[in-house]
XYZ file of N, CA, C and O in Angstrom:
648
model
N 106.462 149.073 54.556
C 107.105 147.802 54.803
C 107.168 147.582 56.298
O 107.639 148.424 57.039
N 106.713 146.453 56.783
C 106.759 146.172 58.208
C 108.079 145.499 58.550
O 108.670 144.812 57.734
N 108.533 145.731 59.776
C 109.801 145.170 60.216
C 109.536 144.215 61.357
O 108.777 144.511 62.274
N 110.183 143.061 61.293
C 110.020 142.057 62.342
C 110.879 142.379 63.545
O 111.677 143.313 63.545
N 110.741 141.585 64.584
C 111.468 141.783 65.827
C 112.969 141.658 65.681
O 113.716 142.127 66.516
N 113.440 141.014 64.625
C 114.880 140.873 64.457
C 115.466 141.957 63.561
O 116.619 141.893 63.171
N 114.657 142.969 63.203
C 115.172 144.085 62.416
C 115.100 143.892 60.925
O 115.411 144.789 60.174
N 114.685 142.745 60.480
C 114.609 142.486 59.051
C 113.156 142.573 58.618
O 112.256 142.215 59.355
N 112.921 143.014 57.396
C 111.539 143.179 56.951
C 110.834 141.832 56.876
O 111.434 140.813 56.566
N 109.535 141.850 57.190
C 108.751 140.620 57.104
C 108.663 140.142 55.665
O 108.613 138.954 55.411
N 108.653 141.090 54.718
C 108.595 140.706 53.311
C 109.846 139.928 52.922
O 109.780 138.940 52.197
N 111.023 140.366 53.416
C 112.266 139.655 53.116
C 112.223 138.254 53.711
O 112.650 137.294 53.082
N 111.691 138.126 54.940
C 111.570 136.818 55.568
C 110.614 135.921 54.821
O 110.851 134.725 54.675
N 109.528 136.503 54.326
C 108.560 135.733 53.553
C 109.180 135.239 52.251
O 108.958 134.107 51.846
N 109.973 136.107 51.616
C 110.644 135.705 50.371
C 111.638 134.586 50.643
O 111.727 133.626 49.876
N 112.377 134.695 51.746
C 113.318 133.636 52.107
C 112.558 132.342 52.366
O 112.954 131.276 51.887
N 111.457 132.425 53.093
C 110.656 131.232 53.379
C 110.168 130.597 52.078
O 110.226 129.373 51.918
N 109.705 131.408 51.142
C 109.235 130.876 49.857
C 110.358 130.178 49.116
O 110.171 129.087 48.560
N 111.538 130.794 49.092
C 112.676 130.184 48.388
C 113.091 128.875 49.060
O 113.350 127.878 48.387
N 113.154 128.881 50.390
C 113.512 127.651 51.105
C 112.494 126.547 50.849
O 112.866 125.398 50.574
N 111.219 126.883 50.939
C 110.185 125.878 50.701
C 110.242 125.352 49.275
O 110.020 124.162 49.033
N 110.557 126.221 48.324
C 110.703 125.801 46.928
C 111.848 124.795 46.811
O 111.713 123.760 46.143
N 112.965 125.076 47.479
C 114.111 124.163 47.421
C 113.795 122.844 48.122
O 114.115 121.777 47.596
N 113.178 122.903 49.283
C 112.826 121.674 49.991
C 111.892 120.816 49.133
O 112.020 119.595 49.105
N 110.948 121.447 48.443
C 109.964 120.706 47.651
C 110.547 120.132 46.369
O 110.059 119.114 45.866
N 111.587 120.776 45.834
C 112.057 120.382 44.507
C 113.470 119.827 44.438
O 113.765 119.066 43.529
N 114.337 120.197 45.329
C 115.738 119.778 45.249
C 116.011 118.603 46.170
O 116.563 118.758 47.254
N 115.603 117.435 45.738
C 115.839 116.227 46.515
C 115.958 115.058 45.559
O 115.509 115.125 44.417
N 116.583 113.978 46.011
C 116.669 112.790 45.160
C 115.289 112.171 44.987
O 114.339 112.583 45.669
N 115.157 111.193 44.110
C 113.851 110.549 43.943
C 113.296 110.084 45.286
O 114.015 109.606 46.149
N 112.014 110.262 45.436
C 111.358 109.897 46.680
C 110.800 111.129 47.350
O 110.522 112.131 46.712
N 110.651 111.048 48.645
C 110.050 112.141 49.410
C 111.007 113.319 49.541
O 112.225 113.139 49.573
N 110.449 114.523 49.645
C 111.292 115.705 49.868
C 112.056 115.594 51.185
O 111.686 114.838 52.082
N 113.127 116.368 51.295
C 113.902 116.415 52.530
C 113.041 116.939 53.670
O 112.156 117.765 53.460
N 113.350 116.487 54.859
C 112.711 117.015 56.069
C 113.645 118.032 56.711
O 114.851 118.036 56.445
N 113.079 118.865 57.573
C 113.905 119.812 58.320
C 114.959 119.055 59.130
O 116.114 119.479 59.207
N 114.552 117.951 59.717
C 115.453 117.145 60.542
C 116.642 116.648 59.722
O 117.797 116.745 60.151
N 116.377 116.115 58.529
C 117.446 115.581 57.686
C 118.429 116.680 57.305
O 119.646 116.508 57.416
N 117.915 117.823 56.863
C 118.788 118.924 56.426
C 119.600 119.440 57.604
O 120.813 119.673 57.480
N 118.969 119.589 58.769
C 119.686 120.060 59.959
C 120.813 119.096 60.330
O 121.937 119.527 60.624
N 120.527 117.798 60.291
C 121.541 116.796 60.629
C 122.682 116.801 59.619
O 123.852 116.706 59.996
N 122.359 116.904 58.341
C 123.402 116.916 57.310
C 124.317 118.128 57.455
O 125.531 118.000 57.379
N 123.725 119.292 57.640
C 124.527 120.515 57.751
C 125.313 120.513 59.054
O 126.523 120.777 59.059
N 124.666 120.199 60.158
C 125.340 120.220 61.463
C 126.391 119.117 61.572
O 127.409 119.300 62.233
N 126.151 117.998 60.924
C 127.091 116.882 60.973
C 128.242 117.006 59.997
O 129.279 116.374 60.167
N 128.090 117.818 58.971
C 129.146 118.000 57.974
C 129.957 119.243 58.263
O 130.031 120.154 57.451
N 130.541 119.279 59.460
C 131.213 120.483 59.959
C 132.152 121.109 58.940
O 132.089 122.312 58.695
N 133.015 120.325 58.339
C 133.983 120.879 57.391
C 133.304 121.334 56.102
O 133.536 122.436 55.620
N 132.471 120.475 55.583
C 131.803 120.768 54.306
C 130.911 122.005 54.394
O 130.807 122.765 53.439
N 130.270 122.209 55.532
C 129.321 123.320 55.684
C 129.827 124.422 56.604
O 129.056 125.200 57.143
N 131.135 124.488 56.791
C 131.735 125.590 57.540
C 131.483 125.570 59.032
O 131.534 126.615 59.679
N 131.192 124.408 59.603
C 130.997 124.309 61.041
C 129.674 124.860 61.530
O 129.480 125.058 62.722
N 128.742 125.105 60.623
C 127.435 125.651 60.988
C 126.623 124.586 61.711
O 126.611 123.428 61.313
N 125.938 125.008 62.751
C 125.014 124.137 63.480
C 123.624 124.735 63.347
O 123.440 125.941 63.482
N 122.652 123.891 63.064
C 121.272 124.347 62.925
C 120.349 123.239 63.416
O 120.681 122.055 63.298
N 119.226 123.631 63.969
C 118.254 122.638 64.446
C 117.083 122.559 63.472
O 116.838 123.495 62.703
N 116.371 121.451 63.557
C 115.186 121.310 62.705
C 114.129 122.353 63.073
O 113.415 122.845 62.215
N 114.071 122.730 64.349
C 113.103 123.734 64.771
C 113.412 125.100 64.142
O 112.501 125.805 63.714
N 114.706 125.444 64.093
C 115.075 126.730 63.507
C 114.769 126.733 62.006
O 114.256 127.720 61.475
N 115.046 125.625 61.321
C 114.705 125.538 59.893
C 113.201 125.689 59.703
O 112.753 126.367 58.781
N 112.430 125.074 60.582
C 110.974 125.201 60.502
C 110.556 126.665 60.656
O 109.700 127.153 59.915
N 111.160 127.351 61.608
C 110.821 128.761 61.813
C 111.205 129.610 60.597
O 110.474 130.529 60.226
N 112.332 129.309 59.970
C 112.716 130.036 58.752
C 111.707 129.764 57.641
O 111.304 130.684 56.917
N 111.291 128.522 57.514
C 110.358 128.145 56.444
C 108.954 128.684 56.675
O 108.172 128.786 55.737
N 108.641 129.024 57.923
C 107.321 129.578 58.260
C 107.369 131.078 58.500
O 106.397 131.652 59.004
N 108.485 131.709 58.181
C 108.692 133.161 58.371
C 108.608 133.590 59.829
O 108.387 134.763 60.108
N 108.789 132.667 60.756
C 108.794 133.047 62.173
C 110.171 133.546 62.587
O 110.303 134.230 63.588
N 111.187 133.200 61.832
C 112.527 133.758 61.965
C 112.919 134.216 60.568
O 112.675 133.516 59.587
N 113.521 135.395 60.503
C 113.767 135.973 59.172
C 115.191 136.471 58.976
O 115.481 137.060 57.952
N 116.067 136.256 59.962
C 117.400 136.807 59.846
C 118.473 135.771 60.178
O 119.214 135.924 61.144
N 118.583 134.722 59.369
C 119.620 133.716 59.643
C 121.004 134.304 59.380
O 121.148 135.269 58.632
N 121.990 133.697 59.966
C 123.362 134.168 59.764
C 123.785 133.929 58.319
O 123.293 133.007 57.652
N 124.719 134.742 57.825
C 125.247 134.502 56.474
C 125.867 133.111 56.352
O 125.777 132.481 55.301
N 126.462 132.612 57.439
C 127.067 131.281 57.409
C 126.003 130.200 57.190
O 126.228 129.256 56.428
N 124.863 130.352 57.853
C 123.788 129.381 57.667
C 123.246 129.458 56.240
O 122.993 128.424 55.610
N 123.083 130.664 55.715
C 122.598 130.800 54.339
C 123.579 130.163 53.357
O 123.165 129.501 52.403
N 124.878 130.350 53.600
C 125.883 129.714 52.725
C 125.773 128.192 52.818
O 125.852 127.491 51.803
N 125.584 127.664 54.039
C 125.464 126.220 54.217
C 124.219 125.680 53.511
O 124.271 124.645 52.841
N 123.089 126.377 53.655
C 121.856 125.944 52.982
C 122.019 126.006 51.465
O 121.582 125.099 50.749
N 122.643 127.067 50.973
C 122.860 127.198 49.529
C 123.742 126.059 49.027
O 123.466 125.473 47.976
N 124.774 125.733 49.790
C 125.656 124.630 49.392
C 124.894 123.310 49.400
O 125.010 122.506 48.490
N 124.097 123.082 50.457
C 123.330 121.843 50.557
C 122.421 121.675 49.337
O 122.337 120.595 48.761
N 121.718 122.753 48.957
C 120.768 122.670 47.851
C 121.398 122.986 46.496
O 120.708 122.979 45.481
N 122.697 123.279 46.479
C 123.438 123.538 45.238
C 122.863 124.711 44.444
O 122.649 124.616 43.234
N 122.605 125.798 45.148
C 122.155 127.037 44.498
C 123.077 128.166 44.957
O 123.727 128.053 45.998
N 123.129 129.254 44.207
C 123.945 130.386 44.652
C 123.372 130.980 45.937
O 122.151 131.072 46.093
N 124.238 131.386 46.852
C 123.768 131.965 48.107
C 122.957 133.228 47.834
O 122.028 133.549 48.584
N 123.249 133.937 46.769
C 122.480 135.129 46.399
C 121.010 134.827 46.175
O 120.162 135.699 46.360
N 120.693 133.591 45.788
C 119.293 133.202 45.605
C 118.560 133.270 46.944
O 117.445 133.782 47.029
N 119.182 132.752 48.006
C 118.552 132.784 49.322
C 118.555 134.185 49.919
O 117.628 134.571 50.621
N 119.594 134.949 49.635
C 119.685 136.314 50.153
C 118.745 137.274 49.430
O 118.471 138.354 49.918
N 118.279 136.873 48.252
C 117.458 137.778 47.453
C 118.309 138.797 46.721
O 117.812 139.840 46.308
N 119.606 138.505 46.573
C 120.542 139.433 45.932
C 120.624 139.280 44.425
O 121.302 140.060 43.773
N 119.985 138.275 43.873
C 120.066 138.060 42.428
C 119.067 138.961 41.711
O 117.998 139.266 42.249
N 119.421 139.325 40.509
C 118.457 140.068 39.692
C 117.300 139.130 39.361
O 117.410 137.908 39.502
N 116.200 139.699 38.915
C 115.040 138.872 38.575
C 115.388 137.826 37.513
O 115.030 136.660 37.674
N 116.121 138.184 36.445
C 116.481 137.144 35.468
C 117.380 136.056 36.062
O 117.229 134.884 35.737
N 118.299 136.436 36.955
C 119.168 135.435 37.573
C 118.361 134.502 38.479
O 118.556 133.289 38.447
N 117.468 135.064 39.286
C 116.632 134.244 40.168
C 115.730 133.325 39.343
O 115.541 132.154 39.688
N 115.187 133.846 38.253
C 114.335 133.028 37.386
C 115.139 131.875 36.789
O 114.626 130.755 36.651
N 116.409 132.135 36.461
C 117.272 131.086 35.905
C 117.512 129.984 36.945
O 117.457 128.799 36.627
N 117.758 130.364 38.191
C 117.948 129.375 39.256
C 116.683 128.541 39.409
O 116.742 127.310 39.479
N 115.523 129.198 39.428
C 114.273 128.459 39.587
C 114.000 127.555 38.392
O 113.462 126.457 38.548
N 114.385 127.993 37.205
C 114.245 127.143 36.010
C 115.123 125.901 36.146
O 114.699 124.793 35.814
N 116.350 126.067 36.634
C 117.242 124.926 36.826
C 116.694 123.977 37.890
O 116.789 122.761 37.746
N 116.103 124.525 38.941
C 115.498 123.694 39.982
C 114.345 122.879 39.389
O 114.232 121.678 39.638
N 113.495 123.523 38.589
C 112.379 122.804 37.945
C 112.910 121.710 37.012
O 112.368 120.606 36.959
N 113.980 122.022 36.291
C 114.579 121.044 35.385
C 115.077 119.832 36.167
O 114.783 118.684 35.803
N 115.818 120.080 37.237
C 116.337 118.967 38.033
C 115.213 118.151 38.644
O 115.294 116.922 38.722
N 114.152 118.815 39.078
C 113.003 118.097 39.626
C 112.367 117.220 38.551
O 112.013 116.064 38.805
N 112.230 117.737 37.341
C 111.642 116.962 36.237
C 112.512 115.766 35.877
O 111.998 114.689 35.547
N 113.825 115.918 35.979
C 114.748 114.844 35.603
C 114.727 113.677 36.588
O 115.275 112.617 36.300
N 114.063 113.839 37.747
C 113.932 112.710 38.673
C 113.019 111.630 38.089
O 113.110 110.474 38.467
N 112.133 112.011 37.193
C 111.213 111.049 36.575
C 111.986 110.317 35.480
O 112.436 110.927 34.506
N 112.117 109.010 35.613
C 112.925 108.245 34.664
C 112.376 108.307 33.241
O 113.137 108.263 32.277
N 111.063 108.437 33.084
C 110.504 108.523 31.727
C 110.853 109.854 31.081
O 111.161 109.912 29.892
N 110.826 110.923 31.859
C 111.211 112.239 31.332
C 112.683 112.213 30.949
O 113.071 112.702 29.888
N 113.511 111.623 31.818
C 114.943 111.496 31.533
C 115.166 110.717 30.250
O 115.994 111.089 29.414
N 114.418 109.626 30.064
C 114.586 108.792 28.877
C 114.247 109.572 27.606
O 114.971 109.483 26.608
N 113.182 110.359 27.661
C 112.809 111.175 26.496
C 113.897 112.193 26.203
O 114.320 112.363 25.051
N 114.375 112.868 27.237
C 115.414 113.888 27.048
C 116.689 113.269 26.495
O 117.278 113.802 25.541
N 117.109 112.148 27.061
C 118.363 111.534 26.613
C 118.260 110.989 25.188
O 119.235 111.031 24.436
N 117.100 110.498 24.816
C 116.937 109.978 23.453
C 116.957 111.078 22.404
O 117.198 110.832 21.234
N 116.698 112.318 22.836
C 116.713 113.418 21.865
C 118.107 113.996 21.667
O 118.333 114.749 20.716
N 119.050 113.612 22.522
C 120.421 114.110 22.394
C 121.020 113.618 21.075
O 120.920 112.448 20.723
N 121.621 114.531 20.351
C 122.281 114.183 19.095
C 121.391 114.287 17.873
O 121.872 114.238 16.750
N 120.091 114.406 18.089
C 119.192 114.593 16.948
C 119.358 116.015 16.428
O 119.648 116.937 17.191
N 119.159 116.214 15.127
C 119.279 117.566 14.582
C 118.267 118.519 15.228
O 117.188 118.093 15.665
N 118.596 119.797 15.326
C 117.713 120.771 15.967
C 116.292 120.760 15.412
O 115.328 120.890 16.177
N 116.145 120.590 14.111
C 114.792 120.604 13.542
C 113.975 119.400 14.011
O 112.762 119.494 14.185
N 114.624 118.261 14.245
C 113.928 117.084 14.771
C 113.547 117.329 16.234
O 112.429 117.005 16.663
N 114.465 117.921 17.000
C 114.151 118.253 18.393
C 112.974 119.228 18.452
O 112.087 119.098 19.296
N 112.939 120.204 17.532
C 111.816 121.147 17.474
C 110.517 120.413 17.155
O 109.463 120.716 17.724
N 110.579 119.441 16.252
C 109.388 118.659 15.909
C 108.896 117.859 17.115
O 107.687 117.772 17.364
N 109.826 117.280 17.858
C 109.445 116.540 19.061
C 108.778 117.458 20.077
O 107.773 117.074 20.707
N 109.296 118.654 20.230
C 108.687 119.626 21.143
C 107.273 119.951 20.703
O 106.343 120.005 21.523
N 107.074 120.134 19.408
C 105.744 120.420 18.868
C 104.790 119.261 19.141
O 103.646 119.470 19.567
N 105.265 118.046 18.936
C 104.432 116.860 19.171
C 104.041 116.769 20.649
O 102.873 116.516 20.985
N 104.989 117.007 21.543
C 104.695 116.956 22.982
C 103.674 118.028 23.345
O 102.731 117.773 24.098
N 103.834 119.226 22.779
C 102.864 120.306 23.036
C 101.473 119.913 22.540
O 100.470 120.201 23.202
N 101.396 119.253 21.391
C 100.109 118.818 20.863
C 99.467 117.768 21.786
O 98.264 117.810 22.030
N 100.281 116.834 22.281
C 99.761 115.847 23.235
C 99.243 116.544 24.489
O 98.180 116.195 25.006
N 99.981 117.512 24.993
C 99.548 118.227 26.192
C 98.224 118.937 25.941
O 97.333 118.920 26.782
N 98.090 119.545 24.772
C 96.854 120.249 24.421
C 95.684 119.270 24.329
O 94.596 119.533 24.843
N 95.899 118.121 23.675
C 94.842 117.122 23.541
C 94.392 116.582 24.894
O 93.232 116.185 25.057
N 95.309 116.575 25.858
C 94.984 116.057 27.187
C 94.547 117.171 28.140
O 94.427 116.955 29.343
N 94.279 118.355 27.566
C 93.859 119.518 28.351
C 94.837 119.866 29.471
O 94.443 120.250 30.570
N 96.112 119.707 29.178
C 97.165 120.095 30.116
C 97.695 121.468 29.700
O 97.622 121.833 28.522
N 98.257 122.227 30.651
C 98.842 123.514 30.262
C 100.001 123.293 29.288
O 100.619 122.226 29.283
N 100.287 124.303 28.495
C 101.353 124.206 27.492
C 102.686 123.843 28.140
O 103.461 123.069 27.600
N 102.934 124.414 29.308
C 104.154 124.103 30.047
C 103.782 123.328 31.300
O 102.730 123.562 31.893
N 104.662 122.421 31.728
C 104.362 121.662 32.947
C 104.291 122.581 34.155
O 104.818 123.689 34.132
N 103.643 122.126 35.231
C 103.550 122.957 36.440
C 104.935 123.247 36.999
O 105.873 122.483 36.789
N 105.037 124.361 37.748
C 106.328 124.782 38.276
C 106.831 123.890 39.394
O 108.012 123.734 39.575
N 105.948 123.308 40.186
C 106.378 122.491 41.306
C 105.601 121.194 41.314
O 104.550 121.091 40.723
N 106.138 120.241 42.089
C 105.413 118.984 42.285
C 105.376 118.173 41.028
O 106.332 118.072 40.303
N 104.223 117.635 40.739
C 104.071 116.861 39.518
C 103.926 115.388 39.806
O 103.993 114.927 40.924
N 103.743 114.636 38.747
C 103.545 113.206 38.824
C 104.895 112.530 38.955
O 105.775 112.713 38.127
N 105.064 111.718 39.998
C 106.344 111.061 40.206
C 106.222 109.553 40.109
O 107.021 108.826 40.663
N 105.241 109.063 39.413
C 105.047 107.617 39.317
C 106.237 106.930 38.667
O 106.495 105.782 38.909
N 107.001 107.658 37.842
C 108.116 107.050 37.123
C 109.384 106.955 37.918
O 110.413 106.607 37.391
N 109.333 107.267 39.224
C 110.569 107.241 40.002
C 111.004 105.839 40.312
O 110.274 104.954 40.472
């Protein structure tokens, strides 16, 4: 394992960068993903809400590019609060099943930005489980007929319905 100049392993910094980039790409309202500048301004400007943490867009960029790998615990808490994920997700302290659950929730929230996906999900609420299972089967069949993977992609996707 190689160690960076700040004493933290490069692998840990790379994992943090991947998690941050995943959150930036997926945890945003309809429209374009958040920018480093926007997140830095929100956290630095929300002194009380984010514990008085100050961060620059350049520092966020360095974290996202693994050029800096050892942010303060206060900054990690502020970023976790901003993106509404457990701080353990950014620290890498979650077990694999817990981290997978957080990423599943992030994918779900990203999918719910599409109004057509939301409409399908909301219309299935209250239907008996066997009907919901049938709808899932039908959607899987449509995906297969259209040569799409059985499950939607983990990131990104079509946002025409926003």
